[in-house]
Amino acid sequence: MKNTTPHWIAIVLLGGALIAIGVKFVILGTTAPGSAEDPRMAVVLTKTERAMVLGEMRTLLATTQTLIEALNENDLKRAENAARKVGKAAVSTMDFRLRAKLPLEFKRLGFGTHDAFDDIADMAAAGKPPAEIQRRLAEAMNNCIACHASYRLIAATP
């Protein structure tokens, strides 16, 4: 009878290593603990990645302003077009290496926000009342508030 124990040990060790890598890159991301001055968790990115994420956040903020104006003017087509641009399609091109650096809750809040903008675009396309669309926008803004209260982006030092 053949001894297969070494094979099972190798399989278990390899499986454990894969799980550890998955936890690190899917759940934990590349982070550093907060400090006494700023207790928010630091997400450690390259300067280019940090600029990219901050640029995306500024785009979301500008889109929110456009939505407020469009809904105030009852211009649902403008609201739909603005929201659609920052929906899920906007994150489909995000680099996998950058995604791996983001902690799971950061990703959940961010992807939830992009999903909400798709919801807003769908609501505007369906002719929902502006007040109802504004409520959905307010819900989406809660993701922004939660993320900014929990995380800060820092550039890795070379």
Backbone as a chain_set.jsonl record, in Angstrom:
{"seq": "MKNTTPHWIAIVLLGGALIAIGVKFVILGTTAPGSAEDPRMAVVLTKTERAMVLGEMRTLLATTQTLIEALNENDLKRAENAARKVGKAAVSTMDFRLRAKLPLEFKRLGFGTHDAFDDIADMAAAGKPPAEIQRRLAEAMNNCIACHASYRLIAATP", "coords": {"N": [[0.84, -1.185, 0.0], [0.519, 2.193, -0.814], [1.964, 5.129, 0.585], [0.265, 8.036, 1.064], [0.373, 10.248, 2.622], [2.351, 12.413, 2.576], [1.474, 13.804, 0.291], [-1.042, 14.733, 1.039], [-0.362, 16.435, 3.104], [1.076, 18.39, 1.721], [-0.979, 19.371, 0.103], [-2.733, 20.422, 2.032], [-1.063, 22.392, 3.201], [-0.584, 24.039, 0.963], [-3.224, 24.81, 0.397], [-3.786, 26.211, 2.763], [-1.967, 28.329, 2.501], [-2.998, 29.588, 0.208], [-5.482, 30.414, 1.185], [-4.647, 32.217, 3.159], [-3.409, 34.159, 1.558], [-5.635, 34.988, 0.095], [-7.241, 36.081, 2.164], [-5.586, 38.199, 2.946], [-5.44, 39.789, 0.574], [-8.098, 40.085, -0.331], [-9.76, 40.63, 1.837], [-8.374, 42.067, 3.965], [-6.668, 43.935, 2.684], [-4.18, 46.481, 1.923], [-3.164, 47.951, 4.574], [-2.746, 50.235, 7.349], [-2.686, 50.784, 10.855], [-4.717, 53.29, 12.536], [-3.797, 56.453, 14.067], [-3.002, 58.355, 17.071], [-3.52, 60.998, 16.428], [-5.11, 60.748, 14.165], [-7.459, 58.51, 14.057], [-8.499, 56.912, 12.031], [-8.392, 54.063, 9.845], [-5.575, 53.557, 7.838], [-5.253, 53.369, 4.386], [-2.909, 52.038, 2.378], [-1.391, 53.139, -0.448], [0.13, 53.511, -3.726], [1.487, 56.646, -4.901], [0.305, 57.281, -7.334], [-1.936, 55.55, -7.391], [-3.312, 56.527, -5.153], [-3.909, 59.134, -6.009], [-5.597, 58.45, -8.107], [-7.802, 57.197, -6.793], [-8.667, 59.322, -5.17], [-9.344, 61.107, -7.189], [-11.504, 59.753, -8.32], [-13.284, 59.946, -6.198], [-13.692, 62.719, -6.144], [-14.984, 62.988, -8.58], [-17.365, 61.604, -8.028], [-18.415, 63.349, -6.118], [-18.75, 65.71, -7.649], [-20.628, 64.73, -9.462], [-22.741, 64.276, -7.737], [-23.401, 66.916, -7.118], [-24.269, 67.744, -9.672], [-26.493, 66.066, -9.924], [-28.144, 67.036, -7.848], [-28.705, 69.615, -8.818], [-29.947, 68.936, -11.296], [-32.167, 67.424, -10.454], [-33.473, 69.33, -8.937], [-34.276, 70.992, -10.957], [-36.005, 69.358, -12.21], [-35.034, 67.813, -14.286], [-34.843, 64.98, -15.489], [-33.565, 63.443, -17.426], [-31.002, 64.541, -17.622], [-30.178, 63.974, -15.02], [-30.234, 61.171, -15.08], [-28.231, 60.642, -17.041], [-25.936, 61.731, -15.796], [-25.72, 60.184, -13.429], [-25.452, 57.595, -14.448], [-22.908, 57.571, -15.558], [-21.197, 57.229, -13.407], [-21.821, 54.838, -12.333], [-21.822, 51.246, -11.887], [-20.344, 50.555, -14.146], [-18.258, 52.327, -14.161], [-16.373, 51.346, -12.413], [-15.51, 49.023, -13.49], [-13.147, 48.949, -14.86], [-11.172, 49.178, -13.014], [-7.952, 48.6, -11.786], [-6.785, 45.391, -10.882], [-4.739, 45.059, -9.006], [-4.901, 47.386, -7.515], [-7.472, 47.109, -6.431], [-6.973, 44.928, -4.767], [-5.545, 46.076, -2.725], [-7.359, 47.496, -1.277], [-9.298, 47.462, 1.671], [-11.9, 45.106, 2.583], [-14.345, 46.266, 3.61], [-14.098, 48.917, 2.755], [-14.204, 48.496, 0.0], [-16.788, 47.446, -0.122], [-18.364, 49.643, 0.655], [-17.637, 51.464, -1.371], [-18.298, 50.098, -3.823], [-20.989, 49.754, -3.296], [-21.825, 52.384, -3.381], [-21.42, 53.021, -6.088], [-23.262, 51.212, -7.176], [-25.579, 52.376, -6.155], [-25.679, 54.742, -7.633], [-26.266, 53.687, -10.128], [-28.821, 52.759, -9.517], [-30.062, 55.221, -9.095], [-29.863, 56.323, -11.666], [-31.511, 54.496, -13.03], [-33.931, 54.984, -11.736], [-34.398, 57.64, -12.486], [-34.616, 57.286, -15.252], [-36.95, 55.839, -15.294], [-38.741, 57.749, -14.642], [-39.284, 58.428, -11.989], [-40.37, 60.331, -9.102], [-38.575, 63.359, -8.377], [-38.074, 63.802, -5.598], [-38.071, 61.225, -4.532], [-35.881, 60.129, -5.821], [-33.933, 61.779, -4.783], [-33.953, 60.92, -2.134], [-32.779, 58.419, -2.434], [-30.275, 59.221, -3.285], [-29.413, 60.509, -0.96], [-29.175, 58.291, 0.721], [-27.057, 57.01, -0.564], [-25.044, 58.855, -0.093], [-24.58, 58.397, 2.572], [-22.874, 56.213, 2.515], [-20.548, 57.43, 1.594], [-19.985, 59.163, 3.723], [-19.58, 57.289, 5.799], [-17.328, 55.917, 4.836], [-15.344, 57.949, 4.647], [-15.21, 58.597, 7.32], [-14.055, 56.352, 8.374], [-11.715, 55.638, 6.972], [-8.514, 56.651, 5.625], [-6.419, 57.766, 2.999], [-3.14, 56.971, 2.288], [0.07, 57.626, 0.895], [2.435, 55.225, -0.001], [5.67, 55.068, 1.351], [8.687, 55.259, -0.379]], "CA": [[0.0, 0.0, 0.0], [1.274, 3.406, -1.001], [1.76, 6.157, 1.614], [-0.113, 9.306, 0.422], [0.392, 11.303, 3.634], [3.056, 13.627, 2.14], [0.653, 14.537, -0.668], [-2.099, 15.434, 1.769], [0.29, 17.525, 3.84], [1.358, 19.434, 0.729], [-2.263, 19.958, -0.302], [-3.216, 21.231, 3.156], [-0.191, 23.574, 3.308], [-0.865, 24.904, -0.181], [-4.557, 25.37, 0.619], [-3.665, 27.215, 3.817], [-1.282, 29.488, 1.932], [-3.941, 30.263, -0.681], [-6.476, 31.086, 2.03], [-3.972, 33.371, 3.778], [-3.25, 35.173, 0.51], [-6.973, 35.507, -0.175], [-7.636, 36.947, 3.283], [-4.779, 39.419, 2.874], [-5.734, 40.637, -0.57], [-9.521, 40.313, -0.56], [-10.429, 41.15, 3.025], [-7.614, 43.052, 4.726], [-6.073, 44.986, 1.873], [-2.899, 46.995, 2.392], [-3.588, 48.977, 5.523], [-1.966, 50.525, 8.547], [-3.623, 51.254, 11.875], [-4.817, 54.717, 12.762], [-2.886, 57.018, 15.061], [-3.685, 59.191, 18.062], [-3.981, 62.205, 15.728], [-6.135, 60.37, 13.191], [-7.699, 57.094, 14.335], [-9.005, 56.16, 10.878], [-7.473, 53.105, 9.245], [-4.888, 54.076, 6.657], [-5.135, 52.485, 3.231], [-1.596, 52.376, 1.827], [-1.394, 53.052, -1.909], [1.171, 54.299, -4.377], [1.025, 58.015, -5.147], [-0.576, 57.248, -8.507], [-3.196, 54.925, -6.976], [-3.981, 57.464, -4.248], [-4.461, 60.201, -6.853], [-6.7, 57.872, -8.874], [-8.959, 57.016, -5.905], [-9.16, 60.657, -4.804], [-9.997, 61.645, -8.38], [-12.819, 59.107, -8.42], [-14.129, 60.538, -5.16], [-14.075, 64.064, -6.598], [-15.978, 62.791, -9.645], [-18.63, 61.277, -7.359], [-18.914, 64.577, -5.495], [-19.226, 66.579, -8.723], [-21.845, 64.114, -9.982], [-23.779, 64.55, -6.739], [-23.826, 68.301, -7.339], [-25.049, 67.752, -10.916], [-27.783, 65.429, -9.626], [-28.954, 67.965, -7.046], [-29.185, 70.651, -9.74], [-30.871, 68.356, -12.275], [-33.418, 67.055, -9.776], [-34.125, 70.587, -8.576], [-34.864, 71.515, -12.199], [-36.845, 68.288, -12.736], [-34.411, 67.361, -15.531], [-34.535, 63.587, -15.2], [-32.625, 62.929, -18.419], [-29.678, 64.986, -17.174], [-29.884, 63.201, -13.808], [-29.919, 59.809, -15.509], [-26.931, 60.625, -17.72], [-24.876, 61.988, -14.814], [-25.598, 59.042, -12.514], [-25.009, 56.402, -15.184], [-21.46, 57.661, -15.796], [-20.434, 56.814, -12.227], [-22.38, 53.584, -11.84], [-20.935, 50.073, -11.848], [-19.447, 50.537, -15.305], [-17.094, 53.161, -13.866], [-15.366, 50.597, -11.651], [-15.164, 47.78, -14.187], [-11.784, 49.034, -15.388], [-10.222, 49.358, -11.917], [-6.851, 47.651, -11.764], [-6.921, 44.357, -9.859], [-3.754, 45.289, -7.939], [-5.447, 48.426, -6.651], [-8.585, 46.493, -5.684], [-6.429, 44.052, -3.732], [-5.029, 46.902, -1.632], [-8.466, 48.105, -0.55], [-9.945, 46.523, 2.591], [-13.221, 44.652, 2.152], [-15.404, 47.233, 3.946], [-13.888, 50.046, 1.846], [-14.755, 48.066, -1.293], [-18.242, 47.309, 0.012], [-18.928, 50.993, 0.628], [-17.409, 52.049, -2.695], [-19.117, 49.429, -4.835], [-22.375, 50.08, -2.954], [-22.088, 53.738, -3.871], [-21.576, 52.934, -7.547], [-24.564, 50.555, -7.395], [-26.623, 53.365, -5.861], [-25.783, 55.662, -8.774], [-27.03, 52.969, -11.15], [-30.224, 52.814, -9.074], [-30.53, 56.591, -9.335], [-30.043, 56.45, -13.12], [-32.702, 53.711, -13.379], [-35.106, 55.698, -11.222], [-34.619, 58.81, -13.344], [-35.093, 56.782, -16.542], [-38.33, 55.389, -15.099], [-39.59, 58.909, -14.362], [-39.646, 58.523, -10.567], [-40.368, 61.716, -8.62], [-37.262, 63.824, -7.91], [-37.912, 63.627, -4.15], [-37.737, 59.815, -4.3], [-34.502, 59.96, -6.293], [-33.088, 62.47, -3.807], [-33.82, 60.039, -0.963], [-31.782, 57.385, -2.781], [-28.98, 59.903, -3.278], [-29.054, 60.707, 0.451], [-28.711, 56.98, 1.209], [-25.727, 56.785, -1.14], [-24.109, 59.749, 0.592], [-24.22, 57.775, 3.848], [-21.683, 55.4, 2.251], [-19.41, 58.348, 1.521], [-19.712, 59.611, 5.086], [-19.018, 56.156, 6.548], [-15.988, 55.624, 4.33], [-14.442, 59.03, 5.045], [-15.072, 58.536, 8.777], [-13.319, 55.138, 8.742], [-10.476, 55.421, 6.23], [-7.756, 57.721, 4.999], [-5.527, 57.219, 1.992], [-1.779, 57.472, 2.41], [0.986, 57.146, -0.128], [3.527, 54.413, 0.528], [6.979, 55.717, 1.248], [9.612, 54.369, -1.126]], "C": [[0.88, 1.242, 0.0], [0.95, 4.415, 0.099], [1.487, 7.489, 0.924], [-0.095, 10.466, 1.396], [1.152, 12.543, 3.165], [2.246, 14.462, 1.143], [-0.42, 15.348, 0.046], [-1.531, 16.602, 2.567], [0.565, 18.686, 2.886], [0.079, 20.139, 0.301], [-2.796, 20.868, 0.793], [-2.379, 22.505, 3.293], [-0.451, 24.561, 2.174], [-2.228, 25.57, -0.03], [-4.53, 26.455, 1.682], [-3.003, 28.488, 3.311], [-2.221, 30.28, 1.019], [-5.011, 31.015, 0.112], [-5.866, 32.327, 2.663], [-3.795, 34.499, 2.767], [-4.603, 35.804, 0.189], [-7.45, 36.449, 0.912], [-6.881, 38.268, 3.2], [-5.251, 40.335, 1.759], [-7.206, 40.917, -0.803], [-10.16, 41.002, 0.633], [-9.644, 42.28, 3.674], [-7.096, 44.216, 3.894], [-4.705, 45.372, 2.413], [-3.211, 48.184, 3.281], [-2.57, 49.148, 6.637], [-2.95, 51.047, 9.584], [-3.637, 52.777, 11.964], [-3.828, 55.161, 13.83], [-3.692, 57.829, 16.063], [-4.249, 60.451, 17.402], [-5.132, 61.919, 14.777], [-6.405, 58.88, 13.328], [-8.222, 56.273, 13.157], [-7.94, 55.21, 10.351], [-6.869, 53.736, 7.994], [-4.843, 53.001, 5.583], [-3.876, 52.946, 2.501], [-1.586, 52.091, 0.328], [-0.151, 53.729, -2.459], [0.615, 55.71, -4.585], [0.033, 58.054, -6.313], [-1.935, 56.649, -8.147], [-3.996, 55.865, -6.076], [-4.644, 58.585, -5.059], [-5.659, 59.695, -7.644], [-7.955, 57.728, -8.013], [-9.529, 58.371, -5.497], [-9.857, 61.323, -5.991], [-11.384, 61.057, -8.575], [-13.781, 59.7, -7.394], [-14.589, 61.945, -5.555], [-15.118, 63.98, -7.714], [-17.343, 62.459, -9.049], [-19.242, 62.521, -6.72], [-19.467, 65.54, -6.552], [-20.526, 66.039, -9.321], [-23.005, 64.351, -9.022], [-24.301, 65.973, -6.901], [-24.683, 68.403, -8.603], [-26.435, 67.159, -10.68], [-28.69, 66.369, -8.835], [-29.54, 69.047, -7.942], [-30.237, 70.094, -10.695], [-32.207, 68.004, -11.627], [-34.182, 68.298, -9.344], [-34.834, 71.206, -9.777], [-35.798, 70.495, -12.858], [-36.357, 67.79, -14.1], [-33.923, 65.921, -15.326], [-33.551, 62.976, -16.199], [-31.198, 63.309, -18.036], [-29.246, 64.2, -15.93], [-29.481, 61.776, -14.176], [-28.527, 59.737, -16.127], [-25.78, 60.815, -16.738], [-24.648, 60.763, -13.94], [-25.037, 57.818, -13.225], [-23.488, 56.397, -15.364], [-20.632, 57.186, -14.611], [-21.01, 55.553, -11.586], [-21.341, 52.473, -11.872], [-19.939, 50.046, -13.005], [-18.171, 51.333, -15.036], [-16.006, 52.403, -13.111], [-14.91, 49.331, -12.363], [-13.738, 47.789, -14.712], [-10.742, 49.203, -14.279], [-9.195, 48.231, -11.912], [-6.999, 46.669, -10.602], [-5.959, 44.587, -8.701], [-4.235, 46.369, -6.984], [-6.594, 47.863, -5.815], [-8.072, 45.65, -4.524], [-5.936, 44.847, -2.526], [-6.141, 47.494, -0.767], [-9.094, 47.091, 0.398], [-11.384, 46.247, 2.169], [-14.314, 45.684, 2.436], [-15.301, 48.48, 3.072], [-14.492, 49.715, 0.482], [-16.274, 47.969, -1.232], [-18.912, 48.68, -0.05], [-18.797, 51.618, -0.767], [-18.278, 51.428, -3.767], [-20.593, 49.683, -4.572], [-22.769, 51.459, -3.443], [-22.28, 53.73, -5.384], [-22.89, 52.237, -7.914], [-25.706, 51.549, -7.186], [-26.778, 54.357, -7.016], [-26.47, 54.989, -9.958], [-28.516, 52.967, -10.799], [-30.826, 54.184, -9.376], [-30.783, 56.801, -10.829], [-31.297, 55.705, -13.562], [-33.978, 54.414, -12.925], [-35.436, 56.91, -12.094], [-35.163, 58.373, -14.7], [-36.545, 56.339, -16.459], [-39.274, 56.535, -14.755], [-40.048, 59.013, -12.911], [-39.604, 59.981, -10.12], [-38.979, 62.125, -8.1], [-37.042, 63.628, -6.405], [-37.525, 62.184, -3.808], [-36.29, 59.532, -4.715], [-33.543, 60.629, -5.305], [-32.911, 61.637, -2.537], [-32.776, 58.96, -1.228], [-30.39, 57.998, -2.798], [-28.505, 60.13, -1.845], [-28.549, 59.404, 1.067], [-27.299, 56.693, 0.701], [-24.679, 57.64, -0.438], [-23.718, 59.204, 1.966], [-23.016, 56.851, 3.693], [-20.436, 56.272, 2.225], [-19.002, 58.794, 2.929], [-19.05, 58.499, 5.891], [-17.586, 55.864, 6.121], [-14.998, 56.685, 4.801], [-14.237, 59.063, 6.56], [-14.177, 57.372, 9.21], [-11.924, 55.019, 8.134], [-9.826, 56.722, 5.803], [-6.785, 57.06, 4.036], [-4.143, 57.823, 2.2], [-0.926, 56.868, 1.3], [2.11, 56.376, 0.555], [4.835, 55.172, 0.37], [7.944, 54.746, 0.586], [10.731, 53.833, -0.261]], "O": [[1.866, 1.318, 0.733], [-0.206, 4.544, 0.502], [2.376, 8.028, 0.265], [-0.508, 11.569, 1.04], [0.643, 13.65, 3.34], [2.325, 15.691, 1.154], [-0.675, 16.502, -0.298], [-2.172, 17.646, 2.682], [0.308, 19.842, 3.225], [0.056, 21.361, 0.154], [-3.261, 21.971, 0.509], [-2.935, 23.587, 3.482], [-0.529, 25.769, 2.397], [-2.371, 26.763, -0.3], [-5.17, 27.496, 1.531], [-3.426, 29.593, 3.649], [-2.231, 31.51, 1.058], [-5.397, 32.125, -0.256], [-6.504, 33.379, 2.699], [-4.01, 35.666, 3.094], [-4.7, 37.02, 0.029], [-8.006, 37.507, 0.616], [-7.472, 39.335, 3.366], [-5.441, 41.532, 1.977], [-7.532, 41.922, -1.433], [-11.014, 41.871, 0.459], [-10.199, 43.353, 3.91], [-7.089, 45.357, 4.355], [-4.141, 44.676, 3.257], [-3.486, 49.283, 2.8], [-1.672, 48.329, 6.833], [-3.943, 51.683, 9.231], [-2.705, 53.454, 11.53], [-3.116, 54.346, 14.418], [-4.906, 57.975, 15.927], [-5.327, 60.918, 17.77], [-6.024, 62.749, 14.604], [-5.664, 58.066, 12.776], [-8.372, 55.057, 13.276], [-6.745, 55.505, 10.4], [-7.566, 54.366, 7.2], [-4.445, 51.866, 5.841], [-3.784, 54.092, 2.061], [-1.75, 50.949, -0.103], [0.544, 54.442, -1.735], [-0.589, 55.933, -4.457], [-0.959, 58.781, -6.269], [-2.971, 57.178, -8.549], [-5.213, 55.984, -6.221], [-5.799, 58.935, -4.819], [-6.632, 60.426, -7.831], [-9.049, 58.093, -8.446], [-10.747, 58.549, -5.481], [-10.852, 62.026, -5.813], [-12.323, 61.762, -8.947], [-14.953, 59.928, -7.692], [-15.741, 62.314, -5.324], [-16.027, 64.807, -7.783], [-18.364, 62.972, -9.51], [-20.456, 62.717, -6.779], [-20.537, 66.119, -6.363], [-21.425, 66.814, -9.65], [-24.13, 64.599, -9.457], [-25.507, 66.207, -6.83], [-25.713, 69.078, -8.6], [-27.432, 67.683, -11.176], [-29.88, 66.478, -9.131], [-30.726, 69.364, -7.846], [-31.292, 70.7, -10.887], [-33.264, 68.265, -12.203], [-35.413, 68.312, -9.383], [-35.865, 71.864, -9.63], [-36.322, 70.746, -13.943], [-37.153, 67.399, -14.953], [-32.752, 65.681, -15.03], [-32.785, 62.081, -15.842], [-30.29, 62.482, -18.118], [-28.085, 63.809, -15.809], [-28.506, 61.242, -13.648], [-27.733, 58.865, -15.772], [-24.759, 60.134, -16.838], [-23.507, 60.35, -13.734], [-24.23, 57.085, -12.654], [-22.859, 55.34, -15.326], [-19.483, 56.781, -14.785], [-20.716, 55.245, -10.431], [-20.137, 52.729, -11.883], [-18.816, 49.566, -12.85], [-17.124, 51.047, -15.616], [-14.837, 52.783, -13.168], [-14.013, 48.64, -11.88], [-13.177, 46.727, -14.982], [-9.555, 49.356, -14.569], [-9.543, 47.055, -12.022], [-7.3, 47.067, -9.477], [-6.307, 44.344, -7.546], [-4.005, 46.281, -5.778], [-6.67, 48.12, -4.614], [-8.652, 45.65, -3.438], [-5.918, 44.323, -1.412], [-5.888, 47.942, 0.351], [-9.397, 45.972, -0.016], [-12.007, 47.057, 1.482], [-15.139, 45.945, 1.56], [-16.326, 49.043, 2.687], [-15.195, 50.531, -0.115], [-16.966, 48.36, -2.172], [-19.92, 48.849, -0.737], [-19.741, 52.225, -1.273], [-18.924, 52.138, -4.538], [-21.373, 49.815, -5.514], [-23.903, 51.68, -3.867], [-23.201, 54.364, -5.899], [-23.556, 52.639, -8.868], [-26.677, 51.562, -7.942], [-27.895, 54.764, -7.337], [-27.181, 55.651, -10.715], [-29.367, 53.149, -11.67], [-31.957, 54.288, -9.851], [-31.796, 57.386, -11.214], [-32.066, 56.217, -14.376], [-34.978, 54.434, -13.643], [-36.6, 57.172, -12.4], [-36.066, 59.011, -15.241], [-37.289, 56.447, -17.434], [-40.476, 56.321, -14.595], [-41.083, 59.617, -12.63], [-38.873, 60.782, -10.702], [-38.295, 61.327, -7.459], [-35.927, 63.318, -5.986], [-36.735, 61.955, -2.892], [-35.572, 58.792, -4.043], [-32.466, 60.102, -5.027], [-31.839, 61.648, -1.933], [-31.981, 58.628, -0.348], [-29.428, 57.361, -2.371], [-27.322, 59.96, -1.551], [-27.598, 59.415, 1.848], [-26.452, 56.195, 1.443], [-23.554, 57.193, -0.216], [-22.638, 59.516, 2.469], [-22.22, 56.71, 4.622], [-19.396, 55.9, 2.768], [-17.82, 58.799, 3.272], [-18.065, 58.741, 6.589], [-16.728, 55.593, 6.962], [-13.925, 56.349, 5.302], [-13.192, 59.513, 7.029], [-13.604, 57.407, 10.299], [-11.049, 54.373, 8.71], [-10.485, 57.75, 5.641], [-6.378, 55.917, 4.245], [-3.995, 59.043, 2.278], [-1.17, 55.755, 0.835], [2.663, 56.82, 1.56], [5.062, 55.838, -0.641], [8.01, 53.569, 0.942], [11.578, 53.081, -0.743]]}, "num_chains": 1, "name": "protein.A"}
